[in-house]
Coordinates of C-alpha atoms in Angstrom, one line a residue:
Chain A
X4 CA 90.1 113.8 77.8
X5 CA 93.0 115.9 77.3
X6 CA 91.8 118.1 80.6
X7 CA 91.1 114.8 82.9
X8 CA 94.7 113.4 81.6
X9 CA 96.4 116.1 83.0
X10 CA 94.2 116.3 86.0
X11 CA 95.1 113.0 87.5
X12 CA 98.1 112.2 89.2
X13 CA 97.1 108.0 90.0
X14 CA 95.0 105.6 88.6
X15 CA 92.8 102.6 91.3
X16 CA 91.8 99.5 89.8
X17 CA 88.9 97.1 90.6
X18 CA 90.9 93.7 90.3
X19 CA 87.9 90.7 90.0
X20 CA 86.4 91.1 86.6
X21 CA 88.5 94.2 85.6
X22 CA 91.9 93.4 85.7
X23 CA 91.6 89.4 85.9
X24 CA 89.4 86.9 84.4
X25 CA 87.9 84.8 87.6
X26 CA 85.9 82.6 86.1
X27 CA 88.1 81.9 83.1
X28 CA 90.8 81.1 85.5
X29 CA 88.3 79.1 87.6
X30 CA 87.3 77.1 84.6
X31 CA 91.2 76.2 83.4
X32 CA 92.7 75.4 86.5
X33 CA 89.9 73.1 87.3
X34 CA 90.7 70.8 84.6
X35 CA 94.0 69.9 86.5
X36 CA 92.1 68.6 89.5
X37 CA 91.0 65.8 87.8
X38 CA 87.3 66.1 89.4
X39 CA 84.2 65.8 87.0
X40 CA 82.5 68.8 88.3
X41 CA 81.3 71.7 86.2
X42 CA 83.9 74.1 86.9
X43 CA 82.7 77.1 85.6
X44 CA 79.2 76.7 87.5
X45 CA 81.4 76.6 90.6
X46 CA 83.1 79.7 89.6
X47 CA 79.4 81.3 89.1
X48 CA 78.5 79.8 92.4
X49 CA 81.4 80.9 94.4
X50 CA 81.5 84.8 92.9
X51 CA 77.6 85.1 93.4
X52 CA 78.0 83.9 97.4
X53 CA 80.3 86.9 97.2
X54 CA 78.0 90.2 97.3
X55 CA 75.7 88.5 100.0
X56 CA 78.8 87.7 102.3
X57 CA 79.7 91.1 102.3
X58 CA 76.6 92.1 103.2
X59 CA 77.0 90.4 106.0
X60 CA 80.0 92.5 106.9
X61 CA 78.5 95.6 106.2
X62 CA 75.5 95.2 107.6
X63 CA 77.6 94.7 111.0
X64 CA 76.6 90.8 111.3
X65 CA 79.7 89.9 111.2
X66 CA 82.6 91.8 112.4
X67 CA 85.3 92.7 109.7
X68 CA 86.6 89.4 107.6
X69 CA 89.2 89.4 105.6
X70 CA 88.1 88.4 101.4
X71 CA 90.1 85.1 102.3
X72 CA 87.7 84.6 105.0
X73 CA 84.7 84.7 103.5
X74 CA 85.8 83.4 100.1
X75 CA 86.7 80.0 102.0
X76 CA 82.9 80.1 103.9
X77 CA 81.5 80.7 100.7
X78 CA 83.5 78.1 99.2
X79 CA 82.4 75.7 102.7
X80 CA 78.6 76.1 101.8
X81 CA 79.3 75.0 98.2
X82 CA 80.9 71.6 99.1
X83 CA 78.0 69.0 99.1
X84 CA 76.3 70.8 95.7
X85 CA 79.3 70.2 94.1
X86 CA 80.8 66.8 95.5
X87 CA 83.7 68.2 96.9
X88 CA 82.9 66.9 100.6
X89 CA 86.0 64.6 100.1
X90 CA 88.7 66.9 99.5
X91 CA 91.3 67.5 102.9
X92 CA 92.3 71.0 104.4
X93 CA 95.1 71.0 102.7
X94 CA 93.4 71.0 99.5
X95 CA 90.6 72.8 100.3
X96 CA 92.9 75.7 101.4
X97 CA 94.7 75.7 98.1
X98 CA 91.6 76.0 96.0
X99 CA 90.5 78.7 98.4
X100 CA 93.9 80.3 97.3
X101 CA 92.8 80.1 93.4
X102 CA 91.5 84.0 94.1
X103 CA 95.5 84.5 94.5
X104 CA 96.1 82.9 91.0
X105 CA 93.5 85.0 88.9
X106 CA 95.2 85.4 85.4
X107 CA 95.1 89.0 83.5
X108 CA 93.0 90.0 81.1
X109 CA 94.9 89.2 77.7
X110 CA 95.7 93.2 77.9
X111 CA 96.2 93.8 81.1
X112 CA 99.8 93.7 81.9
X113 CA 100.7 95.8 78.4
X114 CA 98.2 98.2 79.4
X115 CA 99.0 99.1 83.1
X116 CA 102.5 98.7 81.9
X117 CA 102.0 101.8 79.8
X118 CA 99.6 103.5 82.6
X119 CA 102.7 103.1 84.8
X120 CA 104.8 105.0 82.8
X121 CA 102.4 108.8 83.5
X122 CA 100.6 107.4 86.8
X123 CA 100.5 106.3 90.1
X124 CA 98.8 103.0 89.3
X125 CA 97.1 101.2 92.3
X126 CA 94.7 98.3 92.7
X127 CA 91.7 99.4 94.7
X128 CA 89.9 95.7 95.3
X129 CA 87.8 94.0 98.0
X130 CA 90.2 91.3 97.8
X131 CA 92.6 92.1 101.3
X132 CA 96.4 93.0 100.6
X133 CA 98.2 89.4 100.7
X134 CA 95.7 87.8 98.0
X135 CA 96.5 91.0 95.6
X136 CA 100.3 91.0 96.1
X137 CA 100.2 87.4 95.7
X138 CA 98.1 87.8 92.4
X139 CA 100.5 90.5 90.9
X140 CA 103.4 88.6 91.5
X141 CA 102.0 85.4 89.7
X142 CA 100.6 87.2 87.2
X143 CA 103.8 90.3 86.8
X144 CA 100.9 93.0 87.3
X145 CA 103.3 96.0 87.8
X146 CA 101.5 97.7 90.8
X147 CA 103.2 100.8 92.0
X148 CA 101.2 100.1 95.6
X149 CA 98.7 97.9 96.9
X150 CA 95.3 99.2 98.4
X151 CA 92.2 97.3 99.4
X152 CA 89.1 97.8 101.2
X153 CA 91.2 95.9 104.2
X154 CA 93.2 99.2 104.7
X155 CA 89.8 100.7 105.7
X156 CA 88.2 97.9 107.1
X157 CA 85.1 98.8 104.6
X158 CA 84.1 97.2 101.4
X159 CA 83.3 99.0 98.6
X160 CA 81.0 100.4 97.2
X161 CA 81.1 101.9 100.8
X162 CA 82.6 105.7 100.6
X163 CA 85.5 105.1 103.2
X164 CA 86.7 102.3 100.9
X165 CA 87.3 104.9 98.3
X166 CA 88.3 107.6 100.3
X167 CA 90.8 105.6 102.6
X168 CA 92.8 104.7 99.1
X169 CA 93.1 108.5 98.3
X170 CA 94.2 109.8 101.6
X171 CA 96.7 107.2 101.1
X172 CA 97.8 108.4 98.1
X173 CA 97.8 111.5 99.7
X174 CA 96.5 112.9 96.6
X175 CA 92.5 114.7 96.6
X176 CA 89.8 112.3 95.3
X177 CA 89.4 114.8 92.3
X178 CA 93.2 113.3 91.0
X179 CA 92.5 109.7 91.4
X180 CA 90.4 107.7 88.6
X181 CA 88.8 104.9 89.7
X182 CA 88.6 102.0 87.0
X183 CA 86.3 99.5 86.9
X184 CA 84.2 96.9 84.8
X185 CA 81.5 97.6 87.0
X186 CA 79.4 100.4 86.7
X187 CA 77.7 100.5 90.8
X188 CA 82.2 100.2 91.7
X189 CA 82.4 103.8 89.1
X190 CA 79.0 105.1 90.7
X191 CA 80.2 104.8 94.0
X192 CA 83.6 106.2 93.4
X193 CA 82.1 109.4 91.8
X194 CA 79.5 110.1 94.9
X195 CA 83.4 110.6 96.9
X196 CA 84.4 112.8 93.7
X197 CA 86.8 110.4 92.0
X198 CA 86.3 110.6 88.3
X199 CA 85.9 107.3 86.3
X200 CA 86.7 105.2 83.8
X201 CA 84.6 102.1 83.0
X202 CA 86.6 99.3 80.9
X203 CA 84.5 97.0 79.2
X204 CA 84.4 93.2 80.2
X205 CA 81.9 91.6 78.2
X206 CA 83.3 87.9 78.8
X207 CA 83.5 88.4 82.5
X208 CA 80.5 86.4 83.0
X209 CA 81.2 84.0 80.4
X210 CA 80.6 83.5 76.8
X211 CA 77.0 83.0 77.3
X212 CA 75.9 85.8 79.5
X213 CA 77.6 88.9 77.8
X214 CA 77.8 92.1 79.4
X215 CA 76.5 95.1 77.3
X216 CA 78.1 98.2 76.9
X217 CA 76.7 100.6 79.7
X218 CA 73.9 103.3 79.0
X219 CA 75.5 105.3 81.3
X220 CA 78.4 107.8 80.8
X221 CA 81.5 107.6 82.5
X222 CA 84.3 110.0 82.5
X223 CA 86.6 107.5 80.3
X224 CA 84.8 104.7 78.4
X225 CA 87.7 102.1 76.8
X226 CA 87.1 98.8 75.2
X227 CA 90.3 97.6 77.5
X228 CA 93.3 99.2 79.0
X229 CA 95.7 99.2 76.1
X230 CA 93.0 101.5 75.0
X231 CA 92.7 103.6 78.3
X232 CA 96.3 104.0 78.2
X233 CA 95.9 105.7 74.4
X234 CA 93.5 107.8 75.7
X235 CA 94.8 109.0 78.6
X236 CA 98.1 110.0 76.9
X237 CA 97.0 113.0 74.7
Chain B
X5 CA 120.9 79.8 107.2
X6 CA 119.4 77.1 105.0
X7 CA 116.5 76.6 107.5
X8 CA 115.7 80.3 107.9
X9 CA 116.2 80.8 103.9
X10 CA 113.0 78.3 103.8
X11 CA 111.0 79.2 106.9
X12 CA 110.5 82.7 105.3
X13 CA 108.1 83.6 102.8
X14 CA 108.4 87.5 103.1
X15 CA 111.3 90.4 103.8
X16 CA 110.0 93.8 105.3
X17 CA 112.6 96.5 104.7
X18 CA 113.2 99.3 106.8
X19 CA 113.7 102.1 104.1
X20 CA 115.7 105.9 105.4
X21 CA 119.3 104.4 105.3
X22 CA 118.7 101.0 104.8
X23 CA 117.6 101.0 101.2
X24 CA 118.1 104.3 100.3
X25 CA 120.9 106.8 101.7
X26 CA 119.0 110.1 102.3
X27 CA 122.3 111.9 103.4
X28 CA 124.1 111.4 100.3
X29 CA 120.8 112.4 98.2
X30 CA 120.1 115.6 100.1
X31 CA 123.9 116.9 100.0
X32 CA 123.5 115.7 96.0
X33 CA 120.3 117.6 95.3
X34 CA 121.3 120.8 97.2
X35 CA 123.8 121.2 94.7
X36 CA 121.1 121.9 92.0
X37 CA 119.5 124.4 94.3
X38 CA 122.2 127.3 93.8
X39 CA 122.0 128.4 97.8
X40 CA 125.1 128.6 99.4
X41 CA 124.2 126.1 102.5
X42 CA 125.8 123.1 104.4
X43 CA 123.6 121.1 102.9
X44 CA 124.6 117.6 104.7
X45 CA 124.6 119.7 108.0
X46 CA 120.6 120.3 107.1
X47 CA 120.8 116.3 106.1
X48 CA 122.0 115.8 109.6
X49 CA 119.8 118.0 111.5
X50 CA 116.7 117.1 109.9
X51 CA 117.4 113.8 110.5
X52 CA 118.1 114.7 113.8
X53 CA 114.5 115.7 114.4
X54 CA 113.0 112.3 113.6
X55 CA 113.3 110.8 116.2
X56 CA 111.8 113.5 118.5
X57 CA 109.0 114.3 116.3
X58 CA 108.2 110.7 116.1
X59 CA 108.0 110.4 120.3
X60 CA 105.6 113.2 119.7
X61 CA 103.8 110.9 118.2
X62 CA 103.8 108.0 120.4
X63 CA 103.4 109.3 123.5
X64 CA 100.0 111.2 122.2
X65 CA 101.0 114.9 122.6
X66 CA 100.6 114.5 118.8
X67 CA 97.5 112.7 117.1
X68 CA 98.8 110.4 114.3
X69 CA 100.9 112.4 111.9
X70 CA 102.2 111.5 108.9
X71 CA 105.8 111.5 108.4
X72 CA 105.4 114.0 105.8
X73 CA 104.1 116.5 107.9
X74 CA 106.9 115.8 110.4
X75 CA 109.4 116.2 108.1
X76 CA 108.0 120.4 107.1
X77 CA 107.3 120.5 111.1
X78 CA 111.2 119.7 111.2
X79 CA 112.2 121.8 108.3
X80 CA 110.2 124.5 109.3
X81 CA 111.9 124.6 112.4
X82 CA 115.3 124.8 110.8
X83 CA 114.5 127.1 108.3
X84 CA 116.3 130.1 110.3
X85 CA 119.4 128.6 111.0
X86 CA 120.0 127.6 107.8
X87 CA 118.8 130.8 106.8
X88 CA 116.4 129.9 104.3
X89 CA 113.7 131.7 105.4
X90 CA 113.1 133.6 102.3
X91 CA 111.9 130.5 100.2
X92 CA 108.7 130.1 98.5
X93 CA 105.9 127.8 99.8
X94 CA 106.3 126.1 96.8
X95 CA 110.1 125.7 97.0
X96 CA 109.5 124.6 100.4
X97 CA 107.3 122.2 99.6
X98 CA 109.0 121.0 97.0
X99 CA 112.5 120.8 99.4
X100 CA 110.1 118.8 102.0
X101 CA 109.7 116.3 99.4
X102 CA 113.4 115.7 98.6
X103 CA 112.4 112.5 101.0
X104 CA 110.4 111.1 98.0
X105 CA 113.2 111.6 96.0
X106 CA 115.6 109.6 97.8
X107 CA 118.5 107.5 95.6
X108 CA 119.3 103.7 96.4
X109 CA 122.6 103.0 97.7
X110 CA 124.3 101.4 94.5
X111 CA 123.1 97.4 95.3
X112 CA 119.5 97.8 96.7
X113 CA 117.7 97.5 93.3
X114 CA 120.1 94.7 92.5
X115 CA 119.4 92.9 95.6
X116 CA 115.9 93.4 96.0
X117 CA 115.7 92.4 92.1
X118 CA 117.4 88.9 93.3
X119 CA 115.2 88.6 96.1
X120 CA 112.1 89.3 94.4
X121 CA 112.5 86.1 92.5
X122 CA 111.9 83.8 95.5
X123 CA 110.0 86.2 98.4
X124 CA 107.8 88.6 99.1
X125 CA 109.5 91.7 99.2
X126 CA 107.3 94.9 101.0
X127 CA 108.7 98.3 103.0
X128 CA 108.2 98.4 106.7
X129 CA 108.7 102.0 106.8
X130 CA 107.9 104.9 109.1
X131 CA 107.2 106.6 106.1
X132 CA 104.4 107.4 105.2
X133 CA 102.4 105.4 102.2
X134 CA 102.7 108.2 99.5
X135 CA 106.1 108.6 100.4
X136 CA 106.8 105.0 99.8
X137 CA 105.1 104.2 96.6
X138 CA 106.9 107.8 94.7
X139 CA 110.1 106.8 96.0
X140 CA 109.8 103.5 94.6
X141 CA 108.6 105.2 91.6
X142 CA 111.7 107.5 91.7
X143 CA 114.1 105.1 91.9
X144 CA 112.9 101.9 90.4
X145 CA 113.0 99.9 93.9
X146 CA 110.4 96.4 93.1
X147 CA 108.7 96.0 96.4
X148 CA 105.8 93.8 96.0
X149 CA 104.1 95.3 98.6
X150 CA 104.6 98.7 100.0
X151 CA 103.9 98.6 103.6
X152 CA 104.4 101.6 106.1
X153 CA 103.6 102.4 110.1
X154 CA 101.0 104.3 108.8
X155 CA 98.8 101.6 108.0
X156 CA 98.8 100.5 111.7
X157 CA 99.0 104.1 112.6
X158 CA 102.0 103.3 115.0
X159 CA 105.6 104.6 114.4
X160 CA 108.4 101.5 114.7
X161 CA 109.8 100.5 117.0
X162 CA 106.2 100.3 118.6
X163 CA 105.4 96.7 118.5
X164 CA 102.1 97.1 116.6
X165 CA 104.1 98.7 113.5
X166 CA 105.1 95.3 112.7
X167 CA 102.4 93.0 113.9
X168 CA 100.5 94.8 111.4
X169 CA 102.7 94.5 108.1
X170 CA 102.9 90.7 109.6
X171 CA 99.0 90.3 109.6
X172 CA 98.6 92.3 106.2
X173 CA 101.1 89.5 104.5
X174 CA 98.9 86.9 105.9
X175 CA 102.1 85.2 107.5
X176 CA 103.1 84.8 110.8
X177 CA 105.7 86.9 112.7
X178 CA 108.5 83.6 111.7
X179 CA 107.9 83.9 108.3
X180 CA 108.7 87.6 108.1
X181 CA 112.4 88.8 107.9
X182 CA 113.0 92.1 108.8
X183 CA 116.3 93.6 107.4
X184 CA 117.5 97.2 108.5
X185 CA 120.8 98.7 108.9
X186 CA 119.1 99.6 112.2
X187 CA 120.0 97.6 115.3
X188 CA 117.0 99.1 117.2
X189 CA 114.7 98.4 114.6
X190 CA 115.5 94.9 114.0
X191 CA 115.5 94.2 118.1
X192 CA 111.9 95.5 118.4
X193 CA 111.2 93.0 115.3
X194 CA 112.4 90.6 117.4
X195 CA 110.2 91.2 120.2
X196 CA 107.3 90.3 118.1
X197 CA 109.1 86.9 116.7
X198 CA 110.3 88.0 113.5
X199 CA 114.0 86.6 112.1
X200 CA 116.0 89.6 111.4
X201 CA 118.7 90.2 108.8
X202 CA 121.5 93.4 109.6
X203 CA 122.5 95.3 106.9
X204 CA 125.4 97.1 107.7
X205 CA 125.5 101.0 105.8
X206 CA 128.4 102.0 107.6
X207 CA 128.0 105.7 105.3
X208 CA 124.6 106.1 106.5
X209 CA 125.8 109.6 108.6
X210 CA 129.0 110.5 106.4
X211 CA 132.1 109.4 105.8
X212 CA 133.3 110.9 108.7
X213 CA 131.1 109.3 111.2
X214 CA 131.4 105.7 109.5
X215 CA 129.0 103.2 111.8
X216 CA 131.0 100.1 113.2
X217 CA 130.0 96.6 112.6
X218 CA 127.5 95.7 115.4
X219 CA 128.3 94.1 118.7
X220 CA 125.1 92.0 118.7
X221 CA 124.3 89.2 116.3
X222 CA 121.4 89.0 114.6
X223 CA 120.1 85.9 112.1
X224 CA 121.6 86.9 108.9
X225 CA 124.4 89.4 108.9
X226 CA 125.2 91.0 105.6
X227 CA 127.8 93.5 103.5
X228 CA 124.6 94.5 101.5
X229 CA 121.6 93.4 99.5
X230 CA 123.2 91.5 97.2
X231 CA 125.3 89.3 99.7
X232 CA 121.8 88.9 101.3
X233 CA 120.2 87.4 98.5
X234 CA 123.6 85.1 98.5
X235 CA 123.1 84.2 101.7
X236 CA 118.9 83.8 101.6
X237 CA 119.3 81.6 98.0
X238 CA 121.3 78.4 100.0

């Protein structure tokens, strides 16, 4: 550990699932908009529409969409399942805009606090540049930058994603670790030669469908990121 | 002023003189360097190469270069007159870098701190993104956002430099000051419909070139960042 601390110069961060709590946000804010609706099924519903929309990008199907974009169409197809048919634009496009409201992970802001103080700390999301500057100044996440798969016009896991955030950084991909709850994110970060650090989420997908610890290895394995920050100080 | 304080959601900053004074730095840190050397003559003439390398740039005889690599092309370049030939590559790297390094003029982190608290504050730099985000580092500046030409690979005052950072906010061109101390800068802002706010550094080239108030008016004139905020908070 001591070796890979003093390797790195800047630390990316996956955002959804990683660094915020989406569907715990989902869940709370939706008991101020006075609907009976099962908000945490629409969180479920929303974030699953998410890999298969951009698919669609990727595949070339559609051309490149911003996470805004396709979080509103996702959000569209959902409407009659979950009664929402009624609500205006204006409303509509402020749900939509929950994404930009995502609270931190109850360690979050200590931890990337602490990260700050030896690294370059950096989100490295899907979610496009005005949603994740918006979300760290609601939230007081302490970026030192903002990148996002917009910069490239690729979403991860694809490699330019990855490799776009270290050429801005200007620092080799060897000297950035990519951190993640998601172990495909950390796979796909290595293949460009980042080294990794998986952060475990368990409640991500809520309380009943825990996440299990990974059977793979990662470079850094931490419980949360007051904990990655402890062992990446040594 | 009221109406423009609430049309905008967002202030792009224009960074070499504007925020930070990069005359003053460089004079400062060639102290600590023990060569005996005009150091705010190689502050002048270094600066006086940006502008040339950058038309480089935009009229294609170069390929998009980052401002870092201008800067050592320009350094390089002066390394003979200032006789300072015999340095290291390390040293010189190192010196190439003193950009990073740059120090806030004595208000900019107050200001910015005060206009944090009610916008979107990002660069709109010509430097590069690196640059940006270890400067910030440096010198404790907040930006929200760090924003830079190179993410629309077009040098200001080219009109895409902005329409870029515009589109990456997610905000229209009206709800985007730009403050420089630059009157070419904020005129090509302009051009693509943004509000602008002058800044007036009248020590940006040395006390004994002090830059006059402008002729022109832009939509918020102002002594520094702290006045601005005063004048944005109405």
């Amino acid at each position: 550990m001591t070796q890979l601390a003093s390797t790195i110069r800047a630390l990316t961060f996956d955002v959804f699932g990683t660094v915020v709590d989406w569907r715990g946000t989902i869940s709370e804010e939706g008991k101020d908009w006075e609907i009976e609706l099962d908000w945490a099924a629409l969180a479920d519903a929303w974030r699953a529409g998410y890999q298969p929309a951009m698919a669609r990008v990727r595949s070339g199907e559609l051309g490149w969409t911003r996470l805004d974009d396709l979080h509103r169409m996702i959000l569209d197809s959902l409407l009659p399942e979950f009664g929402l048919t009624g609500l205006s634009e204006e409303k509509l496009a402020h749900l939509n805009r929950v994404w930009h409201r995502l609270r931190p992970w109850p360690d979050a802001v200590e931890g990337l606090t602490l990260l700050k103080q030896k690294y370059v700390i950096a989100t490295l999301s899907n979610g496009n540049v005005s949603l994740l500057t918006n979300m760290a100044k609601n939230a007081g996440l302490p970026w030192d930058c903002i990148l996002s798969a917009e910069l490239a016009h690729r979403y991860k896991p694809e490699p330019q994603a990855y490799r776009t955030a270290c050429a801005l950084l200007d620092l080799p991909p060897q000297q950035v670790l990519m951190v993640a709850a998601h172990e495909g994110d950390l796979r796909a970060a290595a293949a460009v030669g980042m080294p990794t650090a998986y952060v475990h989420r368990p409640l991500e997908y809520g309380p009943h469908n825990p996440k299990s610890w990974p059977q793979e290895g990662f470079d850094v394995m931490a419980q949360d990121f007051v904990e990655l920050a402890a062992l990446l100080a040594g």
